[in-house]
PDB file of C-alpha atoms and ligand atoms in Angstrom:
ATOM      1  CA  UNK A 154       0.000   0.000   0.000  1.00  0.00           C
ATOM      2  CA  UNK A 155       1.174   3.536  -0.814  1.00  0.00           C
ATOM      3  CA  UNK A 156       0.110   6.448   1.373  1.00  0.00           C
ATOM      4  CA  UNK A 157       0.403  10.193   0.808  1.00  0.00           C
ATOM      5  CA  UNK A 158       0.037  12.692   3.621  1.00  0.00           C
ATOM      6  CA  UNK A 159      -1.096  16.103   2.431  1.00  0.00           C
ATOM      7  CA  UNK A 160      -0.097  18.455   5.242  1.00  0.00           C
ATOM      8  CA  UNK A 161       2.848  17.044   7.182  1.00  0.00           C
ATOM      9  CA  UNK A 162       2.056  18.866  10.451  1.00  0.00           C
ATOM     10  CA  UNK A 163       1.422  17.501  13.943  1.00  0.00           C
ATOM     11  CA  UNK A 164      -1.323  15.076  12.969  1.00  0.00           C
ATOM     12  CA  UNK A 165       0.056  14.100   9.568  1.00  0.00           C
ATOM     13  CA  UNK A 166       3.413  13.206  11.076  1.00  0.00           C
ATOM     14  CA  UNK A 167       2.026  11.387  14.094  1.00  0.00           C
ATOM     15  CA  UNK A 168      -0.135   9.263  11.781  1.00  0.00           C
ATOM     16  CA  UNK A 169       2.936   8.583   9.637  1.00  0.00           C
ATOM     17  CA  UNK A 170       4.962   7.491  12.661  1.00  0.00           C
ATOM     18  CA  UNK A 171       2.240   5.085  13.785  1.00  0.00           C
ATOM     19  CA  UNK A 172       1.935   3.497  10.323  1.00  0.00           C
ATOM     20  CA  UNK A 173       5.681   2.888  10.221  1.00  0.00           C
ATOM     21  CA  UNK A 174       5.889   1.738  13.827  1.00  0.00           C
ATOM     22  CA  UNK A 175       3.386  -1.039  13.186  1.00  0.00           C
ATOM     23  CA  UNK A 176       4.902  -1.736   9.754  1.00  0.00           C
ATOM     24  CA  UNK A 177       1.593  -1.115   8.019  1.00  0.00           C
ATOM     25  CA  UNK A 178       3.525   0.456   5.147  1.00  0.00           C
ATOM     26  CA  UNK A 179       7.123   0.532   4.019  1.00  0.00           C
ATOM     27  CA  UNK A 180       8.859   3.897   4.595  1.00  0.00           C
ATOM     28  CA  UNK A 181       9.570   4.195   0.858  1.00  0.00           C
ATOM     29  CA  UNK A 182       5.823   3.953   0.196  1.00  0.00           C
ATOM     30  CA  UNK A 183       5.112   6.990   2.338  1.00  0.00           C
ATOM     31  CA  UNK A 184       4.933  10.377   0.612  1.00  0.00           C
ATOM     32  CA  UNK A 185       4.813  13.518   2.747  1.00  0.00           C
ATOM     33  CA  UNK A 186       3.630  16.798   1.265  1.00  0.00           C
ATOM     34  CA  UNK A 187       4.392  20.139   2.925  1.00  0.00           C
ATOM     35  CA  UNK A 188       3.469  23.721   2.075  1.00  0.00           C
ATOM     36  CA  UNK A 189       7.078  24.787   1.480  1.00  0.00           C
ATOM     37  CA  UNK A 190      10.627  23.479   1.706  1.00  0.00           C
ATOM     38  CA  UNK A 191      11.491  24.907   5.124  1.00  0.00           C
ATOM     39  CA  UNK A 192      10.350  21.731   6.904  1.00  0.00           C
ATOM     40  CA  UNK A 193      12.213  19.308   4.597  1.00  0.00           C
ATOM     41  CA  UNK A 194      15.381  18.894   6.744  1.00  0.00           C
ATOM     42  CA  UNK A 195      13.474  18.139   9.944  1.00  0.00           C
ATOM     43  CA  UNK A 196      11.055  15.751   8.243  1.00  0.00           C
ATOM     44  CA  UNK A 197      13.741  13.898   6.320  1.00  0.00           C
ATOM     45  CA  UNK A 198      15.682  13.414   9.544  1.00  0.00           C
ATOM     46  CA  UNK A 199      12.659  11.585  10.965  1.00  0.00           C
ATOM     47  CA  UNK A 200      11.577   9.889   7.730  1.00  0.00           C
ATOM     48  CA  UNK A 201      14.844   9.353   5.854  1.00  0.00           C
ATOM     49  CA  UNK A 202      13.490   6.790   3.393  1.00  0.00           C
ATOM     50  CA  UNK A 203      10.208   8.522   2.577  1.00  0.00           C
ATOM     51  CA  UNK A 204       9.475  10.895  -0.254  1.00  0.00           C
ATOM     52  CA  UNK A 205       8.954  14.564   0.629  1.00  0.00           C
ATOM     53  CA  UNK A 206       7.506  17.158  -1.763  1.00  0.00           C
ATOM     54  CA  UNK A 207       6.000  20.597  -1.641  1.00  0.00           C
ATOM     55  CA  UNK A 208       2.355  20.929  -2.599  1.00  0.00           C
ATOM     56  CA  UNK A 209       3.177  23.002  -5.684  1.00  0.00           C
ATOM     57  CA  UNK A 210       5.523  20.422  -7.185  1.00  0.00           C
ATOM     58  CA  UNK A 211       3.125  17.466  -7.054  1.00  0.00           C
ATOM     59  CA  UNK A 212       1.632  16.990 -10.500  1.00  0.00           C
ATOM     60  CA  UNK A 213       0.970  13.269 -10.364  1.00  0.00           C
ATOM     61  CA  UNK A 214       0.201  11.100  -7.345  1.00  0.00           C
ATOM     62  CA  UNK A 215       1.159   7.454  -7.380  1.00  0.00           C
ATOM     63  CA  UNK A 216      -0.685   6.463  -4.194  1.00  0.00           C
ATOM     64  CA  UNK A 217      -3.515   4.274  -2.902  1.00  0.00           C
ATOM     65  CA  UNK A 218      -4.585   6.578  -0.098  1.00  0.00           C
ATOM     66  CA  UNK A 219      -4.221  10.308   0.343  1.00  0.00           C
ATOM     67  CA  UNK A 220      -4.684  11.622   3.862  1.00  0.00           C
ATOM     68  CA  UNK A 221      -5.703  15.276   4.017  1.00  0.00           C
ATOM     69  CA  UNK A 222      -4.232  16.696   7.214  1.00  0.00           C
ATOM     70  CA  UNK A 223      -4.123  20.431   6.530  1.00  0.00           C
ATOM     71  CA  UNK A 224      -6.080  22.851   8.734  1.00  0.00           C
ATOM     72  CA  UNK A 225      -9.708  23.287   7.610  1.00  0.00           C
ATOM     73  CA  UNK A 226      -8.946  26.950   6.797  1.00  0.00           C
ATOM     74  CA  UNK A 227      -6.232  25.840   4.336  1.00  0.00           C
ATOM     75  CA  UNK A 228      -8.474  23.378   2.536  1.00  0.00           C
ATOM     76  CA  UNK A 229     -10.049  25.836   0.043  1.00  0.00           C
ATOM     77  CA  UNK A 230      -6.566  26.830  -1.139  1.00  0.00           C
ATOM     78  CA  UNK A 231      -5.524  23.172  -1.386  1.00  0.00           C
ATOM     79  CA  UNK A 232      -8.683  22.203  -3.261  1.00  0.00           C
ATOM     80  CA  UNK A 233      -8.353  25.043  -5.762  1.00  0.00           C
ATOM     81  CA  UNK A 234      -4.692  24.399  -6.441  1.00  0.00           C
ATOM     82  CA  UNK A 235      -4.551  20.650  -6.886  1.00  0.00           C
ATOM     83  CA  UNK A 236      -2.212  20.080  -9.819  1.00  0.00           C
ATOM     84  CA  UNK A 237      -2.930  16.372  -9.921  1.00  0.00           C
ATOM     85  CA  UNK A 238      -6.006  14.411 -10.892  1.00  0.00           C
ATOM     86  CA  UNK A 239      -7.249  11.856  -8.377  1.00  0.00           C
ATOM     87  CA  UNK A 240      -7.499   8.438  -9.992  1.00  0.00           C
ATOM     88  CA  UNK A 241     -10.703   6.414  -9.837  1.00  0.00           C
ATOM     89  CA  UNK A 242      -9.491   3.871  -7.257  1.00  0.00           C
ATOM     90  CA  UNK A 243      -7.606   6.253  -4.983  1.00  0.00           C
ATOM     91  CA  UNK A 244      -9.066   6.691  -1.501  1.00  0.00           C
ATOM     92  CA  UNK A 245      -9.123   9.972   0.389  1.00  0.00           C
ATOM     93  CA  UNK A 246      -9.073  10.116   4.180  1.00  0.00           C
ATOM     94  CA  UNK A 247      -9.793  13.540   5.620  1.00  0.00           C
ATOM     95  CA  UNK A 248      -8.965  14.297   9.243  1.00  0.00           C
ATOM     96  CA  UNK A 249      -9.964  17.957   8.958  1.00  0.00           C
ATOM     97  CA  UNK A 250     -12.362  19.218  11.621  1.00  0.00           C
ATOM     98  CA  UNK A 251     -15.802  20.203  10.426  1.00  0.00           C
ATOM     99  CA  UNK A 252     -15.542  19.638   6.671  1.00  0.00           C
ATOM    100  CA  UNK A 253     -18.271  17.330   5.446  1.00  0.00           C
ATOM    101  CA  UNK A 254     -17.837  14.410   3.088  1.00  0.00           C
ATOM    102  CA  UNK A 255     -20.216  15.955   0.564  1.00  0.00           C
ATOM    103  CA  UNK A 256     -18.169  19.151   0.405  1.00  0.00           C
ATOM    104  CA  UNK A 257     -14.888  17.262   0.010  1.00  0.00           C
ATOM    105  CA  UNK A 258     -16.425  15.118  -2.736  1.00  0.00           C
ATOM    106  CA  UNK A 259     -17.623  18.218  -4.525  1.00  0.00           C
ATOM    107  CA  UNK A 260     -14.434  20.247  -4.395  1.00  0.00           C
ATOM    108  CA  UNK A 261     -12.167  17.289  -5.205  1.00  0.00           C
ATOM    109  CA  UNK A 262     -14.634  15.869  -7.703  1.00  0.00           C
ATOM    110  CA  UNK A 263     -14.008  12.434  -6.223  1.00  0.00           C
ATOM    111  CA  UNK A 264     -16.431   9.989  -4.525  1.00  0.00           C
ATOM    112  CA  UNK A 265     -14.207   7.834  -2.287  1.00  0.00           C
ATOM    113  CA  UNK A 266     -13.956   9.879   0.891  1.00  0.00           C
ATOM    114  CA  UNK A 267     -13.556   8.639   4.461  1.00  0.00           C
ATOM    115  CA  UNK A 268     -13.801  11.306   7.132  1.00  0.00           C
ATOM    116  CA  UNK A 269     -12.163  10.798  10.513  1.00  0.00           C
ATOM    117  CA  UNK A 270     -11.745  12.828  13.662  1.00  0.00           C
ATOM    118  CA  UNK A 271      -8.679  11.793  15.665  1.00  0.00           C
ATOM    119  CA  UNK A 272      -7.183  13.513  18.715  1.00  0.00           C
ATOM    120  CA  UNK A 273      -3.702  14.450  19.827  1.00  0.00           C
ATOM    121  CA  UNK A 274      -2.866  11.339  21.925  1.00  0.00           C
ATOM    122  CA  UNK A 275      -2.585   9.542  18.556  1.00  0.00           C
ATOM    123  CA  UNK A 276       1.014  10.689  18.940  1.00  0.00           C
ATOM    124  CA  UNK A 277       1.461   7.976  21.604  1.00  0.00           C
ATOM    125  CA  UNK A 278      -0.842   5.428  19.972  1.00  0.00           C
ATOM    126  CA  UNK A 279      -3.421   6.345  22.641  1.00  0.00           C
ATOM    127  CA  UNK A 280      -5.783   8.384  20.525  1.00  0.00           C
ATOM    128  CA  UNK A 281      -9.417   7.835  19.754  1.00  0.00           C
ATOM    129  CA  UNK A 282     -10.806   8.410  16.279  1.00  0.00           C
ATOM    130  CA  UNK A 283     -14.417   8.573  15.171  1.00  0.00           C
ATOM    131  CA  UNK A 284     -14.884   7.961  11.465  1.00  0.00           C
ATOM    132  CA  UNK A 285     -17.483   7.606   8.780  1.00  0.00           C
ATOM    133  CA  UNK A 286     -17.405   6.876   5.070  1.00  0.00           C
ATOM    134  CA  UNK A 287     -19.057   7.952   1.846  1.00  0.00           C
ATOM    135  CA  UNK A 288     -21.418   5.565   0.111  1.00  0.00           C
ATOM    136  CA  UNK A 289     -19.693   3.335  -2.402  1.00  0.00           C
ATOM    137  CA  UNK A 290     -16.734   2.497  -0.198  1.00  0.00           C
ATOM    138  CA  UNK A 291     -16.440  -1.245   0.180  1.00  0.00           C
ATOM    139  CA  UNK A 292     -16.183  -3.117   3.454  1.00  0.00           C
ATOM    140  CA  UNK A 293     -12.634  -4.210   2.692  1.00  0.00           C
ATOM    141  CA  UNK A 294     -11.562  -0.660   1.845  1.00  0.00           C
ATOM    142  CA  UNK A 295     -13.025   0.475   5.152  1.00  0.00           C
ATOM    143  CA  UNK A 296     -11.272  -2.306   7.066  1.00  0.00           C
ATOM    144  CA  UNK A 297      -7.963  -1.220   5.529  1.00  0.00           C
ATOM    145  CA  UNK A 298      -8.517   2.326   6.735  1.00  0.00           C
ATOM    146  CA  UNK A 299      -9.581   1.111  10.171  1.00  0.00           C
ATOM    147  CA  UNK A 300      -6.385  -0.908  10.467  1.00  0.00           C
ATOM    148  CA  UNK A 301      -4.415   2.270   9.802  1.00  0.00           C
ATOM    149  CA  UNK A 302      -6.469   4.292  12.301  1.00  0.00           C
ATOM    150  CA  UNK A 303      -6.036   1.606  14.949  1.00  0.00           C
ATOM    151  CA  UNK A 304      -2.279   2.031  14.805  1.00  0.00           C
ATOM    152  CA  UNK A 305      -2.892   5.465  16.376  1.00  0.00           C
ATOM    153  CA  UNK A 306      -5.166   4.207  19.157  1.00  0.00           C
ATOM    154  CA  UNK A 307      -8.789   3.111  19.061  1.00  0.00           C
ATOM    155  CA  UNK A 308     -11.342   3.886  16.408  1.00  0.00           C
ATOM    156  CA  UNK A 309     -15.122   3.907  16.261  1.00  0.00           C
ATOM    157  CA  UNK A 310     -17.184   3.783  13.074  1.00  0.00           C
ATOM    158  CA  UNK A 311     -20.194   6.105  13.117  1.00  0.00           C
ATOM    159  CA  UNK A 312     -23.011   5.633  10.674  1.00  0.00           C
ATOM    160  CA  UNK A 313     -24.259   9.204  11.111  1.00  0.00           C
ATOM    161  CA  UNK A 314     -21.786  11.817   9.868  1.00  0.00           C
ATOM    162  CA  UNK A 315     -23.502  14.586  11.891  1.00  0.00           C
ATOM    163  CA  UNK A 316     -22.161  12.962  15.073  1.00  0.00           C
ATOM    164  CA  UNK A 317     -18.596  13.678  13.985  1.00  0.00           C
ATOM    165  CA  UNK A 318     -19.121  17.312  15.038  1.00  0.00           C
ATOM    166  CA  UNK A 319     -19.899  16.035  18.532  1.00  0.00           C
ATOM    167  CA  UNK A 320     -16.835  13.778  18.408  1.00  0.00           C
ATOM    168  CA  UNK A 321     -14.757  16.789  17.342  1.00  0.00           C
ATOM    169  CA  UNK A 322     -16.034  18.738  20.352  1.00  0.00           C
ATOM    170  CA  UNK A 323     -15.672  15.823  22.772  1.00  0.00           C
ATOM    171  CA  UNK A 324     -12.519  13.888  21.970  1.00  0.00           C
ATOM    172  CA  UNK A 325     -10.903  16.015  19.224  1.00  0.00           C
ATOM    173  CA  UNK A 326     -10.739  19.090  21.451  1.00  0.00           C
ATOM    174  CA  UNK A 327     -11.027  17.086  24.686  1.00  0.00           C
ATOM    175  CA  UNK A 328      -7.321  16.872  25.552  1.00  0.00           C
ATOM    176  CA  UNK A 329      -7.222  20.686  25.728  1.00  0.00           C
ATOM    177  CA  UNK A 330     -10.063  20.747  28.271  1.00  0.00           C
ATOM    178  CA  UNK A 331      -8.160  18.261  30.395  1.00  0.00           C
ATOM    179  CA  UNK A 332      -4.927  20.309  30.212  1.00  0.00           C
ATOM    180  CA  UNK A 333      -6.944  23.386  31.154  1.00  0.00           C
ATOM    181  CA  UNK A 334      -8.260  21.737  34.322  1.00  0.00           C
ATOM    182  CA  UNK A 335      -4.880  20.233  35.187  1.00  0.00           C
ATOM    183  CA  UNK A 336      -3.314  23.678  34.749  1.00  0.00           C
ATOM    184  CA  UNK A 337      -5.853  25.294  37.085  1.00  0.00           C
ATOM    185  CA  UNK A 338      -5.167  22.606  39.719  1.00  0.00           C
ATOM    186  CA  UNK A 339      -1.396  23.048  39.463  1.00  0.00           C
ATOM    187  CA  UNK A 340      -1.778  26.821  39.824  1.00  0.00           C
ATOM    188  CA  UNK A 341      -3.958  26.316  42.913  1.00  0.00           C
ATOM    189  CA  UNK A 342      -1.177  24.151  44.358  1.00  0.00           C
ATOM    190  CA  UNK A 343       1.381  26.889  43.733  1.00  0.00           C
ATOM    191  CA  UNK A 344      -0.895  29.439  45.376  1.00  0.00           C
ATOM    192  CA  UNK A 345      -1.017  27.237  48.465  1.00  0.00           C
ATOM    193  CA  UNK A 346       2.785  27.303  48.622  1.00  0.00           C
ATOM    194  CA  UNK A 347       3.620  23.977  46.940  1.00  0.00           C
ATOM    195  CA  UNK A 348       6.558  24.116  44.477  1.00  0.00           C
ATOM    196  CA  UNK A 349       5.361  24.086  40.878  1.00  0.00           C
ATOM    197  CA  UNK A 350       7.113  20.826  39.990  1.00  0.00           C
ATOM    198  CA  UNK A 351       5.722  19.139  43.080  1.00  0.00           C
ATOM    199  CA  UNK A 352       2.260  20.530  42.433  1.00  0.00           C
ATOM    200  CA  UNK A 353       2.504  19.125  38.899  1.00  0.00           C
ATOM    201  CA  UNK A 354       3.462  15.720  40.270  1.00  0.00           C
ATOM    202  CA  UNK A 355       0.579  15.687  42.768  1.00  0.00           C
ATOM    203  CA  UNK A 356      -1.960  16.740  40.154  1.00  0.00           C
ATOM    204  CA  UNK A 357      -0.779  14.512  37.300  1.00  0.00           C
ATOM    205  CA  UNK A 358      -0.558  11.409  39.468  1.00  0.00           C
ATOM    206  CA  UNK A 359      -3.993  12.223  40.920  1.00  0.00           C
ATOM    207  CA  UNK A 360      -5.505  12.437  37.440  1.00  0.00           C
ATOM    208  CA  UNK A 361      -3.813   9.193  36.393  1.00  0.00           C
ATOM    209  CA  UNK A 362      -4.981   7.347  39.512  1.00  0.00           C
ATOM    210  CA  UNK A 363      -8.507   8.745  39.280  1.00  0.00           C
ATOM    211  CA  UNK A 364      -8.713   7.732  35.607  1.00  0.00           C
ATOM    212  CA  UNK A 365      -7.812   4.150  36.531  1.00  0.00           C
ATOM    213  CA  UNK A 366     -10.383   4.141  39.334  1.00  0.00           C
ATOM    214  CA  UNK A 367     -13.067   5.132  36.812  1.00  0.00           C
ATOM    215  CA  UNK A 368     -12.002   2.229  34.643  1.00  0.00           C
ATOM    216  CA  UNK A 369     -11.644  -0.351  37.396  1.00  0.00           C
ATOM    217  CA  UNK A 370     -14.582   0.403  39.645  1.00  0.00           C
ATOM    218  CA  UNK A 371     -18.170  -0.813  39.571  1.00  0.00           C
ATOM    219  CA  UNK A 372     -19.244   2.550  40.920  1.00  0.00           C
ATOM    220  CA  UNK A 373     -20.601   5.308  38.732  1.00  0.00           C
ATOM    221  CA  UNK A 374     -19.073   8.799  38.691  1.00  0.00           C
ATOM    222  CA  UNK A 375     -21.478  10.180  41.302  1.00  0.00           C
ATOM    223  CA  UNK A 376     -20.661   7.350  43.686  1.00  0.00           C
ATOM    224  CA  UNK A 377     -16.942   7.832  43.124  1.00  0.00           C
ATOM    225  CA  UNK A 378     -17.368  11.516  43.981  1.00  0.00           C
ATOM    226  CA  UNK A 379     -19.339  10.604  47.126  1.00  0.00           C
ATOM    227  CA  UNK A 380     -16.496   8.290  48.198  1.00  0.00           C
ATOM    228  CA  UNK A 381     -14.114  11.261  48.296  1.00  0.00           C
ATOM    229  CA  UNK A 382     -16.532  13.919  49.512  1.00  0.00           C
ATOM    230  CA  UNK A 383     -17.384  13.225  53.137  1.00  0.00           C
ATOM    231  CA  UNK A 384     -19.982  15.372  54.829  1.00  0.00           C
ATOM    232  CA  UNK A 385     -18.646  18.708  56.009  1.00  0.00           C
ATOM    233  CA  UNK A 386     -15.197  17.913  54.579  1.00  0.00           C
ATOM    234  CA  UNK A 387     -12.740  19.560  52.227  1.00  0.00           C
ATOM    235  CA  UNK A 388     -13.937  18.034  48.946  1.00  0.00           C
ATOM    236  CA  UNK A 389     -17.461  19.070  49.751  1.00  0.00           C
ATOM    237  CA  UNK A 390     -16.257  22.651  50.244  1.00  0.00           C
ATOM    238  CA  UNK A 391     -14.642  22.607  46.788  1.00  0.00           C
ATOM    239  CA  UNK A 392     -17.680  21.018  45.132  1.00  0.00           C
ATOM    240  CA  UNK A 393     -19.937  23.616  46.763  1.00  0.00           C
ATOM    241  CA  UNK A 394     -17.992  26.398  45.030  1.00  0.00           C
ATOM    242  CA  UNK A 395     -18.058  24.503  41.709  1.00  0.00           C
ATOM    243  CA  UNK A 396     -21.818  23.992  41.971  1.00  0.00           C
ATOM    244  CA  UNK A 397     -22.551  27.558  43.052  1.00  0.00           C
ATOM    245  CA  UNK A 398     -20.692  28.747  39.969  1.00  0.00           C
ATOM    246  CA  UNK A 399     -22.273  26.197  37.627  1.00  0.00           C
ATOM    247  CA  UNK A 400     -18.885  24.764  36.707  1.00  0.00           C
ATOM    248  CA  UNK A 401     -20.404  21.633  35.154  1.00  0.00           C
ATOM    249  CA  UNK A 402     -22.823  23.701  33.069  1.00  0.00           C
ATOM    250  CA  UNK A 403     -19.989  25.980  31.940  1.00  0.00           C
ATOM    251  CA  UNK A 404     -17.936  22.980  30.818  1.00  0.00           C
ATOM    252  CA  UNK A 405     -20.932  21.512  29.021  1.00  0.00           C
ATOM    253  CA  UNK A 406     -21.800  24.742  27.252  1.00  0.00           C
ATOM    254  CA  UNK A 407     -18.164  25.177  26.199  1.00  0.00           C
ATOM    255  CA  UNK A 408     -18.224  21.724  24.616  1.00  0.00           C
ATOM    256  CA  UNK A 409     -21.522  22.447  22.866  1.00  0.00           C
ATOM    257  CA  UNK A 410     -19.974  25.659  21.580  1.00  0.00           C
ATOM    258  CA  UNK A 411     -17.092  23.618  20.138  1.00  0.00           C
ATOM    259  CA  UNK A 412     -19.683  21.474  18.324  1.00  0.00           C
ATOM    260  CA  UNK A 413     -21.342  24.630  16.985  1.00  0.00           C
ATOM    261  CA  UNK A 414     -17.964  25.834  15.700  1.00  0.00           C
ATOM    262  CA  UNK A 415     -17.405  22.474  13.991  1.00  0.00           C
ATOM    263  CA  UNK A 416     -20.738  22.937  12.201  1.00  0.00           C
ATOM    264  CA  UNK A 417     -19.809  26.521  11.220  1.00  0.00           C
ATOM    265  CA  UNK A 418     -16.485  25.378   9.766  1.00  0.00           C
ATOM    266  CA  UNK A 419     -18.448  23.276   7.346  1.00  0.00           C
ATOM    267  CA  UNK A 420     -20.063  26.520   6.145  1.00  0.00           C
TER     268      UNK A 420
HETATM  269  N1  NAP B 787      -4.317  18.764  16.538  1.00  0.00           N
HETATM  270  C1  NAP B 787      -5.332  18.023  16.934  1.00  0.00           C
HETATM  271  O1  NAP B 787      -5.455  17.643  18.094  1.00  0.00           O
HETATM  272  C2  NAP B 787      -6.362  17.581  15.940  1.00  0.00           C
HETATM  273  C3  NAP B 787      -7.364  16.682  16.338  1.00  0.00           C
HETATM  274  C4  NAP B 787      -8.280  16.240  15.387  1.00  0.00           C
HETATM  275  C5  NAP B 787      -8.212  16.694  14.092  1.00  0.00           C
HETATM  276  N2  NAP B 787      -7.260  17.577  13.747  1.00  0.00           N
HETATM  277  C6  NAP B 787      -7.255  18.043  12.362  1.00  0.00           C
HETATM  278  O2  NAP B 787      -6.039  17.689  11.779  1.00  0.00           O
HETATM  279  C7  NAP B 787      -5.670  18.660  10.822  1.00  0.00           C
HETATM  280  C8  NAP B 787      -4.229  19.047  11.054  1.00  0.00           C
HETATM  281  O3  NAP B 787      -4.085  19.571  12.354  1.00  0.00           O
HETATM  282  P1  NAP B 787      -2.640  19.759  12.991  1.00  0.00           P
HETATM  283  O4  NAP B 787      -2.854  20.028  14.419  1.00  0.00           O
HETATM  284  O5  NAP B 787      -1.750  18.636  12.569  1.00  0.00           O
HETATM  285  O6  NAP B 787      -2.197  21.117  12.266  1.00  0.00           O
HETATM  286  P2  NAP B 787      -0.739  21.550  11.770  1.00  0.00           P
HETATM  287  O7  NAP B 787       0.299  21.025  12.696  1.00  0.00           O
HETATM  288  O8  NAP B 787      -0.788  23.004  11.503  1.00  0.00           O
HETATM  289  O9  NAP B 787      -0.596  20.753  10.409  1.00  0.00           O
HETATM  290  C9  NAP B 787      -1.129  21.177   9.209  1.00  0.00           C
HETATM  291  C10 NAP B 787       0.003  21.177   8.218  1.00  0.00           C
HETATM  292  O10 NAP B 787      -0.514  21.386   6.924  1.00  0.00           O
HETATM  293  C11 NAP B 787       0.426  22.168   6.205  1.00  0.00           C
HETATM  294  N3  NAP B 787      -0.160  22.781   5.029  1.00  0.00           N
HETATM  295  C12 NAP B 787      -0.957  23.861   4.933  1.00  0.00           C
HETATM  296  N4  NAP B 787      -1.272  24.110   3.645  1.00  0.00           N
HETATM  297  C13 NAP B 787      -0.658  23.145   2.911  1.00  0.00           C
HETATM  298  C14 NAP B 787      -0.589  22.861   1.533  1.00  0.00           C
HETATM  299  N5  NAP B 787      -1.201  23.612   0.636  1.00  0.00           N
HETATM  300  N6  NAP B 787       0.125  21.793   1.138  1.00  0.00           N
HETATM  301  C15 NAP B 787       0.761  21.019   2.020  1.00  0.00           C
HETATM  302  N7  NAP B 787       0.765  21.253   3.354  1.00  0.00           N
HETATM  303  C16 NAP B 787       0.043  22.296   3.783  1.00  0.00           C
HETATM  304  C17 NAP B 787       0.876  23.168   7.243  1.00  0.00           C
HETATM  305  O11 NAP B 787       2.067  23.777   6.822  1.00  0.00           O
HETATM  306  P3  NAP B 787       2.606  25.113   7.541  1.00  0.00           P
HETATM  307  O12 NAP B 787       3.321  24.621   8.762  1.00  0.00           O
HETATM  308  O13 NAP B 787       3.489  25.720   6.529  1.00  0.00           O
HETATM  309  O14 NAP B 787       1.406  25.947   7.875  1.00  0.00           O
HETATM  310  C18 NAP B 787       1.034  22.278   8.471  1.00  0.00           C
HETATM  311  O15 NAP B 787       2.295  21.675   8.538  1.00  0.00           O
HETATM  312  C19 NAP B 787      -6.642  19.825  10.962  1.00  0.00           C
HETATM  313  O16 NAP B 787      -7.546  19.820   9.881  1.00  0.00           O
HETATM  314  C20 NAP B 787      -7.368  19.554  12.257  1.00  0.00           C
HETATM  315  O17 NAP B 787      -8.728  19.959  12.167  1.00  0.00           O
HETATM  316  C21 NAP B 787      -6.323  18.014  14.628  1.00  0.00           C
END
């Protein structure tokens, strides 16, 4: 199998690394396309055997799958300036947030589109990707794509493309929400006089441990909270402030706003 990555940025390169790590393709069958030459030295250091080109110099694509990993805002420019014709049997996998299959089909004038929404832990093979496919894509073609996606973590096929906007808001953007909360906790630690590096250690290990308790307990989230929050205690004092300020509602409305933005990006 030959794979081309259009947009060798964070996501494009972490996908590439996962494919090579699990030997799903040979390095010489990987083609990385960048906007300009400035990134060539760094990319070729990491992918010495793979082909690297700039977008403008690609006039013919000898590939089975092209993965579009440019920012959604850059897609109109990419679509208008394609110098190559997609061949009938070539598959396109888009990981761009908020751009619908129908739109991609229209601007590329090509039917075989799979749309996926990964997240940043793909870098460690711990991502989660929701994906859906255009009509006309065969089961075996889909399984091939799923095998690739699974090298970056887990993947979930969704029949309804609309739900990908929710996935974008939940797991695509989700790591940033987590960092945001972790950051606030670390800063609270510093304010209470704990050294920043120690505060970081306390918070990160707490999040890791709590995550494993969620996964390994029969209790639901409310019960897990009750286990920590004894009556009249410290946790209860914190939760009281969160509730008085509608923290849960704020988080929820932020996530719904991310979904709205995903829908807007589609235009
Ligand atoms: N980051 C995430 O957590 C995440 C999660 C889910 C989905 N996504 C989606 O993944 C896509 C990529 O995100 P990212 O975080 O990897 O962004 P990124 O690091 O900025 O990568 C995008 C890359 O595309 C390149 N590019 C732009 N125009 C190009 C062109 N005409 N030809 C070739 N390359 C071009 C950019 O080059 P320059 O460096 O020169 O601008 C950049 O290296 C986005 O559509 C995003 O919605 C990202």
